[in-house]
mmCIF file of N, CA and C in Angstrom:
data_model
loop_
_atom_site.group_PDB
_atom_site.id
_atom_site.type_symbol
_atom_site.label_atom_id
_atom_site.label_comp_id
_atom_site.label_asym_id
_atom_site.label_seq_id
_atom_site.Cartn_x
_atom_site.Cartn_y
_atom_site.Cartn_z
ATOM 1 N N MET Q 1 136.088 93.909 86.476
ATOM 2 C CA MET Q 1 134.643 94.457 86.936
ATOM 3 C C MET Q 1 133.886 93.659 86.421
ATOM 4 N N GLY Q 2 132.792 93.216 87.109
ATOM 5 C CA GLY Q 2 131.132 92.838 86.673
ATOM 6 C C GLY Q 2 130.736 94.371 85.636
ATOM 7 N N LYS Q 3 129.692 94.046 84.684
ATOM 8 C CA LYS Q 3 129.478 94.852 84.033
ATOM 9 C C LYS Q 3 128.189 95.027 85.495
ATOM 10 N N ARG Q 4 127.767 96.398 85.604
ATOM 11 C CA ARG Q 4 126.824 96.725 86.838
ATOM 12 C C ARG Q 4 125.267 96.509 86.420
ATOM 13 N N GLN Q 5 124.388 95.827 86.877
ATOM 14 C CA GLN Q 5 123.141 94.995 86.802
ATOM 15 C C GLN Q 5 122.469 96.616 86.824
ATOM 16 N N ALA Q 6 121.425 96.759 85.556
ATOM 17 C CA ALA Q 6 120.395 98.234 85.884
ATOM 18 C C ALA Q 6 119.149 97.317 86.759
ATOM 19 N N PRO Q 7 119.030 98.743 87.498
ATOM 20 C CA PRO Q 7 117.796 98.678 88.491
ATOM 21 C C PRO Q 7 116.655 97.673 87.940
ATOM 22 N N VAL Q 8 115.957 97.019 88.903
ATOM 23 C CA VAL Q 8 114.449 96.873 88.400
ATOM 24 C C VAL Q 8 113.123 98.031 87.756
ATOM 25 N N ARG Q 9 112.777 98.406 87.424
ATOM 26 C CA ARG Q 9 111.782 99.212 86.937
ATOM 27 C C ARG Q 9 109.690 98.203 86.956
ATOM 28 N N LYS Q 10 109.335 98.138 87.712
ATOM 29 C CA LYS Q 10 107.961 98.515 87.848
ATOM 30 C C LYS Q 10 107.115 98.601 87.541
ATOM 31 N N SER Q 11 106.306 98.615 86.215
ATOM 32 C CA SER Q 11 105.137 99.168 86.357
ATOM 33 C C SER Q 11 104.417 99.449 86.950
ATOM 34 N N VAL Q 12 103.266 100.451 87.070
ATOM 35 C CA VAL Q 12 102.125 100.972 88.088
ATOM 36 C C VAL Q 12 101.285 99.896 88.158
ATOM 37 N N LYS Q 13 100.665 98.777 86.894
ATOM 38 C CA LYS Q 13 100.416 98.099 87.514
ATOM 39 C C LYS Q 13 100.819 97.067 88.588
ATOM 40 N N ASP Q 14 102.333 96.536 87.961
ATOM 41 C CA ASP Q 14 102.707 95.313 89.483
ATOM 42 C C ASP Q 14 102.779 96.130 90.403
ATOM 43 N N VAL Q 15 103.361 97.357 90.181
ATOM 44 C CA VAL Q 15 103.338 97.744 91.961
ATOM 45 C C VAL Q 15 102.461 98.062 92.608
ATOM 46 N N LEU Q 16 101.345 98.137 91.417
ATOM 47 C CA LEU Q 16 99.603 98.111 92.365
ATOM 48 C C LEU Q 16 99.196 96.790 92.651
ATOM 49 N N ALA Q 17 99.736 95.916 91.991
ATOM 50 C CA ALA Q 17 99.234 94.243 91.909
ATOM 51 C C ALA Q 17 99.863 93.668 92.966
ATOM 52 N N ASP Q 18 101.581 94.240 93.391
ATOM 53 C CA ASP Q 18 102.173 93.701 94.523
ATOM 54 C C ASP Q 18 101.536 94.443 95.845
ATOM 55 N N LEU Q 19 100.884 95.700 96.174
ATOM 56 C CA LEU Q 19 100.212 96.677 97.129
ATOM 57 C C LEU Q 19 98.872 95.923 97.560
ATOM 58 N N LEU Q 20 98.591 95.455 96.787
ATOM 59 C CA LEU Q 20 97.125 95.392 96.947
ATOM 60 C C LEU Q 20 97.171 92.960 97.652
ATOM 61 N N ALA Q 21 98.154 92.780 96.895
ATOM 62 C CA ALA Q 21 98.426 90.935 97.715
ATOM 63 C C ALA Q 21 99.892 91.620 98.773
ATOM 64 N N GLY Q 22 99.786 92.453 99.300
ATOM 65 C CA GLY Q 22 100.685 92.770 100.295
ATOM 66 C C GLY Q 22 100.019 92.644 101.102
ATOM 67 N N HIS Q 23 98.822 93.700 101.147
ATOM 68 C CA HIS Q 23 97.769 94.216 101.618
ATOM 69 C C HIS Q 23 96.860 93.373 102.362
ATOM 70 N N ARG Q 24 96.534 91.882 101.045
ATOM 71 C CA ARG Q 24 95.443 91.161 101.406
ATOM 72 C C ARG Q 24 95.682 89.906 102.490
ATOM 73 N N GLU Q 25 97.048 90.385 102.072
ATOM 74 C CA GLU Q 25 97.974 88.780 103.051
ATOM 75 C C GLU Q 25 98.421 89.543 104.839
ATOM 76 N N ALA Q 26 98.548 91.073 104.979
ATOM 77 C CA ALA Q 26 98.442 91.520 106.420
ATOM 78 C C ALA Q 26 96.942 91.199 106.513
ATOM 79 N N ALA Q 27 96.404 91.963 106.481
ATOM 80 C CA ALA Q 27 94.776 92.168 106.472
ATOM 81 C C ALA Q 27 94.067 90.875 107.640
ATOM 82 N N PHE Q 28 94.697 89.647 106.662
ATOM 83 C CA PHE Q 28 93.998 88.558 108.052
ATOM 84 C C PHE Q 28 94.761 88.599 109.345
ATOM 85 N N GLY Q 29 95.461 89.526 109.331
ATOM 86 C CA GLY Q 29 95.754 90.209 111.145
ATOM 87 C C GLY Q 29 95.275 91.165 111.125
ATOM 88 N N GLY Q 30 94.110 91.552 110.610
ATOM 89 C CA GLY Q 30 92.963 92.401 111.338
ATOM 90 C C GLY Q 30 93.715 93.992 110.997
ATOM 91 N N PRO Q 31 92.241 94.675 110.851
ATOM 92 C CA PRO Q 31 92.624 96.208 110.125
ATOM 93 C C PRO Q 31 93.884 97.190 111.060
ATOM 94 N N GLU Q 32 94.283 96.584 112.322
ATOM 95 C CA GLU Q 32 95.686 96.955 112.563
ATOM 96 C C GLU Q 32 96.777 97.065 111.966
ATOM 97 N N SER Q 33 96.985 95.404 111.447
ATOM 98 C CA SER Q 33 98.109 94.425 110.477
ATOM 99 C C SER Q 33 97.891 95.036 109.752
ATOM 100 N N ALA Q 34 96.726 95.339 108.752
ATOM 101 C CA ALA Q 34 96.880 96.386 107.506
ATOM 102 C C ALA Q 34 97.258 97.216 108.249
ATOM 103 N N LEU Q 35 97.493 98.206 108.509
ATOM 104 C CA LEU Q 35 97.456 99.669 109.051
ATOM 105 C C LEU Q 35 99.316 99.764 108.926
ATOM 106 N N LYS Q 36 99.136 98.895 109.595
ATOM 107 C CA LYS Q 36 100.948 98.527 110.009
ATOM 108 C C LYS Q 36 101.752 98.324 108.890
ATOM 109 N N TYR Q 37 100.761 97.607 107.987
ATOM 110 C CA TYR Q 37 102.114 97.098 106.448
ATOM 111 C C TYR Q 37 101.132 98.454 105.326
ATOM 112 N N LEU Q 38 100.291 98.832 105.880
ATOM 113 C CA LEU Q 38 100.067 100.474 104.673
ATOM 114 C C LEU Q 38 101.505 101.297 104.816
ATOM 115 N N HIS Q 39 101.251 101.244 106.039
ATOM 116 C CA HIS Q 39 102.457 102.431 106.988
ATOM 117 C C HIS Q 39 103.525 102.228 106.779
ATOM 118 N N ARG Q 40 103.773 101.435 106.594
ATOM 119 C CA ARG Q 40 105.753 100.440 106.042
ATOM 120 C C ARG Q 40 105.761 100.724 104.879
ATOM 121 N N THR Q 41 104.782 100.259 103.913
ATOM 122 C CA THR Q 41 105.051 100.665 102.243
ATOM 123 C C THR Q 41 104.946 102.055 101.889
ATOM 124 N N VAL Q 42 104.067 102.356 101.951
ATOM 125 C CA VAL Q 42 103.809 104.183 102.267
ATOM 126 C C VAL Q 42 104.453 105.202 101.977
ATOM 127 N N GLU Q 43 105.040 104.811 103.396
ATOM 128 C CA GLU Q 43 106.485 105.884 104.142
ATOM 129 C C GLU Q 43 108.295 104.763 103.972
ATOM 130 N N GLY Q 44 107.594 103.546 103.059
ATOM 131 C CA GLY Q 44 108.966 103.188 103.051
ATOM 132 C C GLY Q 44 109.848 103.215 101.416
ATOM 133 N N GLN Q 45 108.286 103.674 100.990
ATOM 134 C CA GLN Q 45 108.715 103.652 99.427
ATOM 135 C C GLN Q 45 108.724 104.864 98.268
ATOM 136 N N THR Q 46 109.621 105.940 98.194
ATOM 137 C CA THR Q 46 109.913 107.073 98.154
ATOM 138 C C THR Q 46 109.641 107.521 96.097
ATOM 139 N N SER Q 47 109.325 106.408 96.036
ATOM 140 C CA SER Q 47 108.818 106.751 94.523
ATOM 141 C C SER Q 47 107.466 105.783 94.400
ATOM 142 N N LEU Q 48 106.766 105.470 94.952
ATOM 143 C CA LEU Q 48 105.849 104.993 95.131
ATOM 144 C C LEU Q 48 104.692 105.843 94.264
ATOM 145 N N PRO Q 49 104.136 105.074 92.787
ATOM 146 C CA PRO Q 49 103.569 105.836 92.041
ATOM 147 C C PRO Q 49 101.963 106.753 92.309
ATOM 148 N N ASN Q 50 102.084 107.580 91.961
ATOM 149 C CA ASN Q 50 101.127 108.585 92.420
ATOM 150 C C ASN Q 50 99.323 108.110 92.734
ATOM 151 N N ALA Q 51 99.441 107.017 90.976
ATOM 152 C CA ALA Q 51 98.393 106.246 90.828
ATOM 153 C C ALA Q 51 98.150 105.111 91.790
ATOM 154 N N VAL Q 52 99.445 104.374 92.207
ATOM 155 C CA VAL Q 52 99.114 103.505 93.881
ATOM 156 C C VAL Q 52 98.859 104.499 95.496
ATOM 157 N N LYS Q 53 99.049 105.541 95.472
ATOM 158 C CA LYS Q 53 98.841 105.645 96.720
ATOM 159 C C LYS Q 53 97.198 106.046 96.671
ATOM 160 N N ALA Q 54 96.426 106.591 95.067
ATOM 161 C CA ALA Q 54 95.126 106.891 95.536
ATOM 162 C C ALA Q 54 94.825 105.130 96.343
ATOM 163 N N VAL Q 55 94.960 104.062 95.434
ATOM 164 C CA VAL Q 55 94.159 102.815 96.413
ATOM 165 C C VAL Q 55 95.370 102.175 98.189
ATOM 166 N N ALA Q 56 95.982 102.859 97.797
ATOM 167 C CA ALA Q 56 97.066 102.983 99.474
ATOM 168 C C ALA Q 56 96.023 103.349 100.500
ATOM 169 N N TYR Q 57 95.755 104.632 99.934
ATOM 170 C CA TYR Q 57 94.711 105.611 100.865
ATOM 171 C C TYR Q 57 93.735 105.465 101.613
ATOM 172 N N ASP Q 58 92.797 104.336 99.906
ATOM 173 C CA ASP Q 58 91.545 103.608 100.172
ATOM 174 C C ASP Q 58 91.572 103.097 100.850
ATOM 175 N N LEU Q 59 92.965 101.781 101.155
ATOM 176 C CA LEU Q 59 93.243 101.517 102.150
ATOM 177 C C LEU Q 59 93.340 101.420 103.128
ATOM 178 N N TYR Q 60 93.648 102.583 103.664
ATOM 179 C CA TYR Q 60 93.984 102.932 104.637
ATOM 180 C C TYR Q 60 92.828 103.076 105.440
ATOM 181 N N ALA Q 61 91.859 104.257 104.895
ATOM 182 C CA ALA Q 61 90.666 105.022 105.236
ATOM 183 C C ALA Q 61 89.735 103.443 106.589
ATOM 184 N N GLU Q 62 89.886 102.407 104.875
ATOM 185 C CA GLU Q 62 88.967 101.681 105.182
ATOM 186 C C GLU Q 62 89.569 100.933 107.076
ATOM 187 N N ALA Q 63 90.762 100.054 106.278
ATOM 188 C CA ALA Q 63 91.722 99.635 107.958
ATOM 189 C C ALA Q 63 91.009 100.708 109.320
ATOM 190 N N GLN Q 64 91.509 101.942 108.985
ATOM 191 C CA GLN Q 64 91.481 103.381 109.779
ATOM 192 C C GLN Q 64 89.879 102.587 110.402
ATOM 193 N N ALA Q 65 88.795 103.255 109.727
ATOM 194 C CA ALA Q 65 87.420 102.969 109.847
ATOM 195 C C ALA Q 65 87.624 101.765 110.763
ATOM 196 N N GLN Q 66 87.549 100.957 110.131
ATOM 197 C CA GLN Q 66 87.283 98.987 111.394
ATOM 198 C C GLN Q 66 88.314 99.843 112.458
ATOM 199 N N CYS Q 67 89.285 100.269 112.738
ATOM 200 C CA CYS Q 67 89.989 101.023 113.986
ATOM 201 C C CYS Q 67 89.119 101.411 114.646
ATOM 202 N N GLY Q 68 87.839 102.655 113.707
ATOM 203 C CA GLY Q 68 87.710 103.451 114.891
ATOM 204 C C GLY Q 68 88.303 104.588 114.899
ATOM 205 N N GLN Q 69 90.079 105.006 114.141
ATOM 206 C CA GLN Q 69 89.949 106.270 113.778
ATOM 207 C C GLN Q 69 89.458 107.467 112.439
ATOM 208 N N TRP Q 70 88.620 107.869 113.091
ATOM 209 C CA TRP Q 70 87.709 108.847 112.126
ATOM 210 C C TRP Q 70 88.539 110.004 111.886
ATOM 211 N N GLU Q 71 89.613 110.452 112.626
ATOM 212 C CA GLU Q 71 89.935 111.473 111.798
ATOM 213 C C GLU Q 71 91.201 111.285 110.985
ATOM 214 N N ASP Q 72 92.122 109.917 110.875
ATOM 215 C CA ASP Q 72 92.395 109.495 110.182
ATOM 216 C C ASP Q 72 92.332 109.449 108.811
ATOM 217 N N CYS Q 73 90.629 108.679 109.059
ATOM 218 C CA CYS Q 73 90.477 108.018 108.353
ATOM 219 C C CYS Q 73 90.285 109.093 107.227
ATOM 220 N N ALA Q 74 89.382 109.890 107.546
ATOM 221 C CA ALA Q 74 88.663 111.292 106.715
ATOM 222 C C ALA Q 74 90.141 111.803 106.205
ATOM 223 N N ALA Q 75 91.259 111.626 106.405
ATOM 224 C CA ALA Q 75 92.338 111.986 105.838
ATOM 225 C C ALA Q 75 92.718 111.272 105.100
ATOM 226 N N SER Q 76 93.110 110.305 105.298
ATOM 227 C CA SER Q 76 92.852 109.208 104.250
ATOM 228 C C SER Q 76 92.407 109.536 103.235
ATOM 229 N N VAL Q 77 90.872 109.938 103.260
ATOM 230 C CA VAL Q 77 89.806 110.446 102.143
ATOM 231 C C VAL Q 77 89.882 111.548 100.798
ATOM 232 N N GLY Q 78 90.409 112.524 101.416
ATOM 233 C CA GLY Q 78 90.939 113.161 101.441
ATOM 234 C C GLY Q 78 92.412 113.291 100.497
ATOM 235 N N VAL Q 79 92.741 112.305 100.871
ATOM 236 C CA VAL Q 79 94.460 111.847 100.091
ATOM 237 C C VAL Q 79 94.360 111.149 99.296
ATOM 238 N N SER Q 80 93.577 110.036 99.370
ATOM 239 C CA SER Q 80 92.786 108.964 97.864
ATOM 240 C C SER Q 80 92.188 110.216 97.018
ATOM 241 N N LEU Q 81 91.285 110.465 97.355
ATOM 242 C CA LEU Q 81 90.647 111.474 96.494
ATOM 243 C C LEU Q 81 91.339 112.303 96.023
ATOM 244 N N GLY Q 82 91.946 113.020 96.207
ATOM 245 C CA GLY Q 82 93.535 113.936 95.399
ATOM 246 C C GLY Q 82 94.111 113.426 94.112
ATOM 247 N N TYR Q 83 94.684 111.710 94.671
ATOM 248 C CA TYR Q 83 95.050 110.958 93.119
ATOM 249 C C TYR Q 83 94.233 110.092 92.803
ATOM 250 N N LEU Q 84 92.926 110.798 92.481
ATOM 251 C CA LEU Q 84 91.994 110.096 91.479
ATOM 252 C C LEU Q 84 92.827 110.343 90.012
ATOM 253 N N PRO Q 85 92.843 111.254 89.743
ATOM 254 C CA PRO Q 85 92.856 111.909 88.012
ATOM 255 C C PRO Q 85 93.934 111.030 87.085
ATOM 256 N N GLU Q 86 95.196 111.023 88.675
ATOM 257 C CA GLU Q 86 96.322 109.549 88.591
ATOM 258 C C GLU Q 86 96.373 108.642 88.109
ATOM 259 N N LEU Q 87 95.283 108.156 89.300
ATOM 260 C CA LEU Q 87 94.351 107.112 89.124
ATOM 261 C C LEU Q 87 93.725 106.667 87.623
ATOM 262 N N GLU Q 88 93.296 107.469 87.364
ATOM 263 C CA GLU Q 88 92.290 107.808 85.876
ATOM 264 C C GLU Q 88 93.825 107.374 84.746
ATOM 265 N N ALA Q 89 94.098 107.963 85.128
ATOM 266 C CA ALA Q 89 95.036 108.172 84.296
ATOM 267 C C ALA Q 89 95.911 107.603 83.532
ATOM 268 N N ALA Q 90 96.174 105.991 84.882
ATOM 269 C CA ALA Q 90 96.858 105.425 85.277
ATOM 270 C C ALA Q 90 96.474 103.935 84.107
ATOM 271 N N PHE Q 91 95.318 104.370 84.831
ATOM 272 C CA PHE Q 91 94.303 103.036 84.481
ATOM 273 C C PHE Q 91 93.083 103.855 83.628
ATOM 274 N N PRO Q 92 93.440 104.383 82.979
ATOM 275 C CA PRO Q 92 91.802 104.439 81.494
ATOM 276 C C PRO Q 92 90.767 103.989 81.520
ATOM 277 N N HIS Q 93 91.400 102.025 81.591
ATOM 278 C CA HIS Q 93 90.265 100.928 81.721
ATOM 279 C C HIS Q 93 90.029 100.634 82.600
ATOM 280 N N GLU Q 94 90.910 100.269 83.366
ATOM 281 C CA GLU Q 94 90.388 100.187 84.891
ATOM 282 C C GLU Q 94 89.205 100.852 85.745
ATOM 283 N N TYR Q 95 89.509 102.103 84.977
ATOM 284 C CA TYR Q 95 89.405 103.266 86.588
ATOM 285 C C TYR Q 95 88.123 103.153 87.227
ATOM 286 N N ARG Q 96 87.246 102.902 86.129
ATOM 287 C CA ARG Q 96 85.934 102.859 86.233
ATOM 288 C C ARG Q 96 85.483 101.953 87.614
ATOM 289 N N ARG Q 97 86.233 100.623 86.703
ATOM 290 C CA ARG Q 97 85.658 99.381 88.007
ATOM 291 C C ARG Q 97 86.711 99.402 89.317
ATOM 292 N N MET Q 98 87.958 100.030 89.368
ATOM 293 C CA MET Q 98 88.680 100.625 90.616
ATOM 294 C C MET Q 98 88.107 101.511 91.337
ATOM 295 N N LEU Q 99 86.900 102.698 90.310
ATOM 296 C CA LEU Q 99 86.759 103.381 91.308
ATOM 297 C C LEU Q 99 85.317 103.230 91.921
ATOM 298 N N GLU Q 100 84.581 101.956 91.215
ATOM 299 C CA GLU Q 100 83.395 101.007 91.964
ATOM 300 C C GLU Q 100 83.496 100.988 93.133
ATOM 301 N N GLY Q 101 84.958 100.189 93.095
ATOM 302 C CA GLY Q 101 85.735 98.955 94.540
ATOM 303 C C GLY Q 101 86.163 100.135 95.547
ATOM 304 N N MET Q 102 86.276 101.004 95.798
ATOM 305 C CA MET Q 102 87.371 101.761 96.490
ATOM 306 C C MET Q 102 86.196 102.039 97.521
ATOM 307 N N ALA Q 103 86.639 102.282 99.056
ATOM 308 C CA ALA Q 103 86.037 102.501 99.686
ATOM 309 C C ALA Q 103 85.443 103.904 99.980
ATOM 310 N N CYS Q 104 86.522 104.827 99.764
ATOM 311 C CA CYS Q 104 86.796 106.393 99.856
ATOM 312 C C CYS Q 104 85.495 106.531 100.426
ATOM 313 N N PHE Q 105 84.812 106.276 99.369
ATOM 314 C CA PHE Q 105 83.695 107.689 99.287
ATOM 315 C C PHE Q 105 82.735 107.370 100.641
ATOM 316 N N GLU Q 106 82.139 105.889 100.702
ATOM 317 C CA GLU Q 106 81.545 105.446 101.431
ATOM 318 C C GLU Q 106 82.422 105.151 103.572
ATOM 319 N N ARG Q 107 82.971 105.426 103.569
ATOM 320 C CA ARG Q 107 84.559 105.197 104.490
ATOM 321 C C ARG Q 107 84.377 106.459 104.995
ATOM 322 N N GLY Q 108 84.338 107.853 104.044
ATOM 323 C CA GLY Q 108 84.409 109.187 104.498
ATOM 324 C C GLY Q 108 83.165 109.918 105.370
ATOM 325 N N ILE Q 109 82.151 109.214 104.062
ATOM 326 C CA ILE Q 109 80.924 109.952 104.758
ATOM 327 C C ILE Q 109 80.343 109.129 106.248
ATOM 328 N N GLN Q 110 81.278 107.725 106.469
ATOM 329 C CA GLN Q 110 81.173 107.769 107.449
ATOM 330 C C GLN Q 110 81.845 108.407 108.931
ATOM 331 N N ALA Q 111 82.658 108.349 108.590
ATOM 332 C CA ALA Q 111 84.245 109.574 109.001
ATOM 333 C C ALA Q 111 83.389 110.513 109.260
ATOM 334 N N TYR Q 112 82.730 111.523 108.633
ATOM 335 C CA TYR Q 112 82.591 112.913 108.429
ATOM 336 C C TYR Q 112 81.228 113.144 109.662
ATOM 337 N N ILE Q 113 80.640 112.140 109.364
ATOM 338 C CA ILE Q 113 79.077 112.031 110.405
ATOM 339 C C ILE Q 113 79.803 111.873 111.147
ATOM 340 N N GLU Q 114 80.546 110.811 112.035
ATOM 341 C CA GLU Q 114 81.125 109.718 113.079
ATOM 342 C C GLU Q 114 81.959 111.635 113.777
ATOM 343 N N LEU Q 115 81.988 112.297 112.822
ATOM 344 C CA LEU Q 115 82.787 113.697 113.811
ATOM 345 C C LEU Q 115 81.366 114.827 113.234
ATOM 346 N N GLY Q 116 80.593 114.600 113.100
ATOM 347 C CA GLY Q 116 79.637 115.543 113.551
ATOM 348 C C GLY Q 116 80.101 116.386 112.471
ATOM 349 N N ASN Q 117 80.467 116.530 111.074
ATOM 350 C CA ASN Q 117 81.164 117.578 109.888
ATOM 351 C C ASN Q 117 80.194 116.896 108.343
ATOM 352 N N PHE Q 118 78.785 117.365 109.511
ATOM 353 C CA PHE Q 118 77.924 116.782 108.075
ATOM 354 C C PHE Q 118 77.803 117.896 106.670
ATOM 355 N N PRO Q 119 78.593 118.210 106.679
ATOM 356 C CA PRO Q 119 78.971 119.369 105.381
ATOM 357 C C PRO Q 119 79.871 118.409 104.305
ATOM 358 N N ALA Q 120 80.943 118.383 105.007
ATOM 359 C CA ALA Q 120 81.524 117.669 103.982
ATOM 360 C C ALA Q 120 80.954 116.059 104.082
ATOM 361 N N ALA Q 121 80.050 115.094 105.022
ATOM 362 C CA ALA Q 121 79.447 114.413 104.279
ATOM 363 C C ALA Q 121 78.741 114.941 103.141
ATOM 364 N N LEU Q 122 77.951 115.573 103.336
ATOM 365 C CA LEU Q 122 77.059 115.829 102.139
ATOM 366 C C LEU Q 122 77.728 115.982 100.533
ATOM 367 N N ASN Q 123 78.935 117.093 101.086
ATOM 368 C CA ASN Q 123 80.260 116.997 99.754
ATOM 369 C C ASN Q 123 80.192 115.436 99.297
ATOM 370 N N LEU Q 124 80.982 115.152 99.937
ATOM 371 C CA LEU Q 124 81.409 113.374 99.663
ATOM 372 C C LEU Q 124 80.173 113.285 98.953
ATOM 373 N N CYS Q 125 79.090 112.971 99.400
ATOM 374 C CA CYS Q 125 77.743 112.087 98.841
ATOM 375 C C CYS Q 125 77.545 112.598 97.143
ATOM 376 N N ASP Q 126 77.569 114.544 97.628
ATOM 377 C CA ASP Q 126 77.232 115.231 95.846
ATOM 378 C C ASP Q 126 78.570 114.735 95.382
ATOM 379 N N ARG Q 127 80.152 114.544 95.518
ATOM 380 C CA ARG Q 127 81.236 113.770 94.478
ATOM 381 C C ARG Q 127 80.549 112.274 93.734
ATOM 382 N N ALA Q 128 79.850 111.190 94.811
ATOM 383 C CA ALA Q 128 79.675 110.648 94.609
ATOM 384 C C ALA Q 128 78.541 110.469 93.303
ATOM 385 N N MET Q 129 77.633 110.912 93.633
ATOM 386 C CA MET Q 129 76.611 111.372 92.375
ATOM 387 C C MET Q 129 77.141 111.401 91.242
ATOM 388 N N ALA Q 130 78.103 112.801 91.564
ATOM 389 C CA ALA Q 130 78.423 113.303 89.999
ATOM 390 C C ALA Q 130 79.370 112.395 89.241
ATOM 391 N N LEU Q 131 80.300 111.126 90.227
ATOM 392 C CA LEU Q 131 80.998 110.474 89.401
ATOM 393 C C LEU Q 131 80.020 109.231 89.450
ATOM 394 N N ASN Q 132 78.882 109.145 89.593
ATOM 395 C CA ASN Q 132 77.789 108.148 89.100
ATOM 396 C C ASN Q 132 78.005 106.910 89.750
ATOM 397 N N LEU Q 133 78.615 106.526 90.885
ATOM 398 C CA LEU Q 133 78.510 105.591 92.028
ATOM 399 C C LEU Q 133 77.633 104.733 92.808
ATOM 400 N N GLY Q 134 76.173 105.147 92.138
ATOM 401 C CA GLY Q 134 75.547 104.421 92.553
ATOM 402 C C GLY Q 134 73.903 104.827 93.677
ATOM 403 N N GLU Q 135 72.877 104.258 93.553
ATOM 404 C CA GLU Q 135 71.934 105.583 94.032
ATOM 405 C C GLU Q 135 71.686 105.499 95.705
ATOM 406 N N HIS Q 136 72.114 104.789 96.044
ATOM 407 C CA HIS Q 136 72.650 104.865 97.302
ATOM 408 C C HIS Q 136 73.319 105.861 98.066
ATOM 409 N N TYR Q 137 74.018 106.522 96.782
ATOM 410 C CA TYR Q 137 74.768 107.894 97.427
ATOM 411 C C TYR Q 137 73.779 109.125 97.365
ATOM 412 N N GLU Q 138 72.694 108.941 96.868
ATOM 413 C CA GLU Q 138 71.206 109.962 96.769
ATOM 414 C C GLU Q 138 70.470 109.399 98.076
ATOM 415 N N ALA Q 139 70.305 108.283 98.272
ATOM 416 C CA ALA Q 139 69.740 108.319 99.867
ATOM 417 C C ALA Q 139 70.273 108.354 100.709
ATOM 418 N N LYS Q 140 71.367 108.082 100.480
ATOM 419 C CA LYS Q 140 72.010 108.800 102.171
ATOM 420 C C LYS Q 140 72.243 110.327 102.506
ATOM 421 N N ARG Q 141 72.325 111.061 101.227
ATOM 422 C CA ARG Q 141 71.952 111.903 101.001
ATOM 423 C C ARG Q 141 71.522 113.184 101.551
ATOM 424 N N ASP Q 142 69.888 112.659 100.743
ATOM 425 C CA ASP Q 142 68.831 112.695 100.847
ATOM 426 C C ASP Q 142 68.493 112.318 103.508
ATOM 427 N N SER Q 143 68.900 111.344 103.069
ATOM 428 C CA SER Q 143 69.282 111.438 105.106
ATOM 429 C C SER Q 143 69.554 112.058 106.148
ATOM 430 N N LEU Q 144 70.737 112.937 104.740
ATOM 431 C CA LEU Q 144 71.015 113.764 105.889
ATOM 432 C C LEU Q 144 71.375 115.209 105.949
ATOM 433 N N ALA Q 145 69.861 114.900 104.520
ATOM 434 C CA ALA Q 145 69.975 116.995 104.138
ATOM 435 C C ALA Q 145 69.107 117.350 105.679
ATOM 436 N N TRP Q 146 68.411 116.774 106.386
ATOM 437 C CA TRP Q 146 68.090 117.864 107.910
ATOM 438 C C TRP Q 146 69.940 118.684 108.074
ATOM 439 N N ALA Q 147 70.925 118.071 107.732
ATOM 440 C CA ALA Q 147 72.320 119.034 108.019
ATOM 441 C C ALA Q 147 72.510 120.406 107.753
ATOM 442 N N GLN Q 148 71.611 120.678 106.493
ATOM 443 C CA GLN Q 148 71.691 121.651 105.867
ATOM 444 C C GLN Q 148 71.797 122.604 106.277
#
């Protein structure tokens, strides 16, 4: 009998690179195609690292917003934000750049406004401002001040 091959273990960085490459390719077919790819990937991989899930659900939120699926978008934003500590732990040097490139705050605010949940939109503005993600979140918050 031959020696059994050890399973290939990918690093979190490699798994993330695979996810982004697959998503980029699927997104050429439009947001519906991207959603299909993300669903297959997230549901099909029981061992997807939580740091990668933060990015996957951010991509979900972006595609769902493009499709006008506001409730699903808001849910994906919540999941993505819940995994941010794992993303920071896995990518301590790249975390800031990755965070600034994520769409979950923008899309979450948009989704909550579309759903009429202005307190949740204000909360996301506050979280983005606390993370120093840009002055435009302060402007968004100011434009929603009437909802308080």
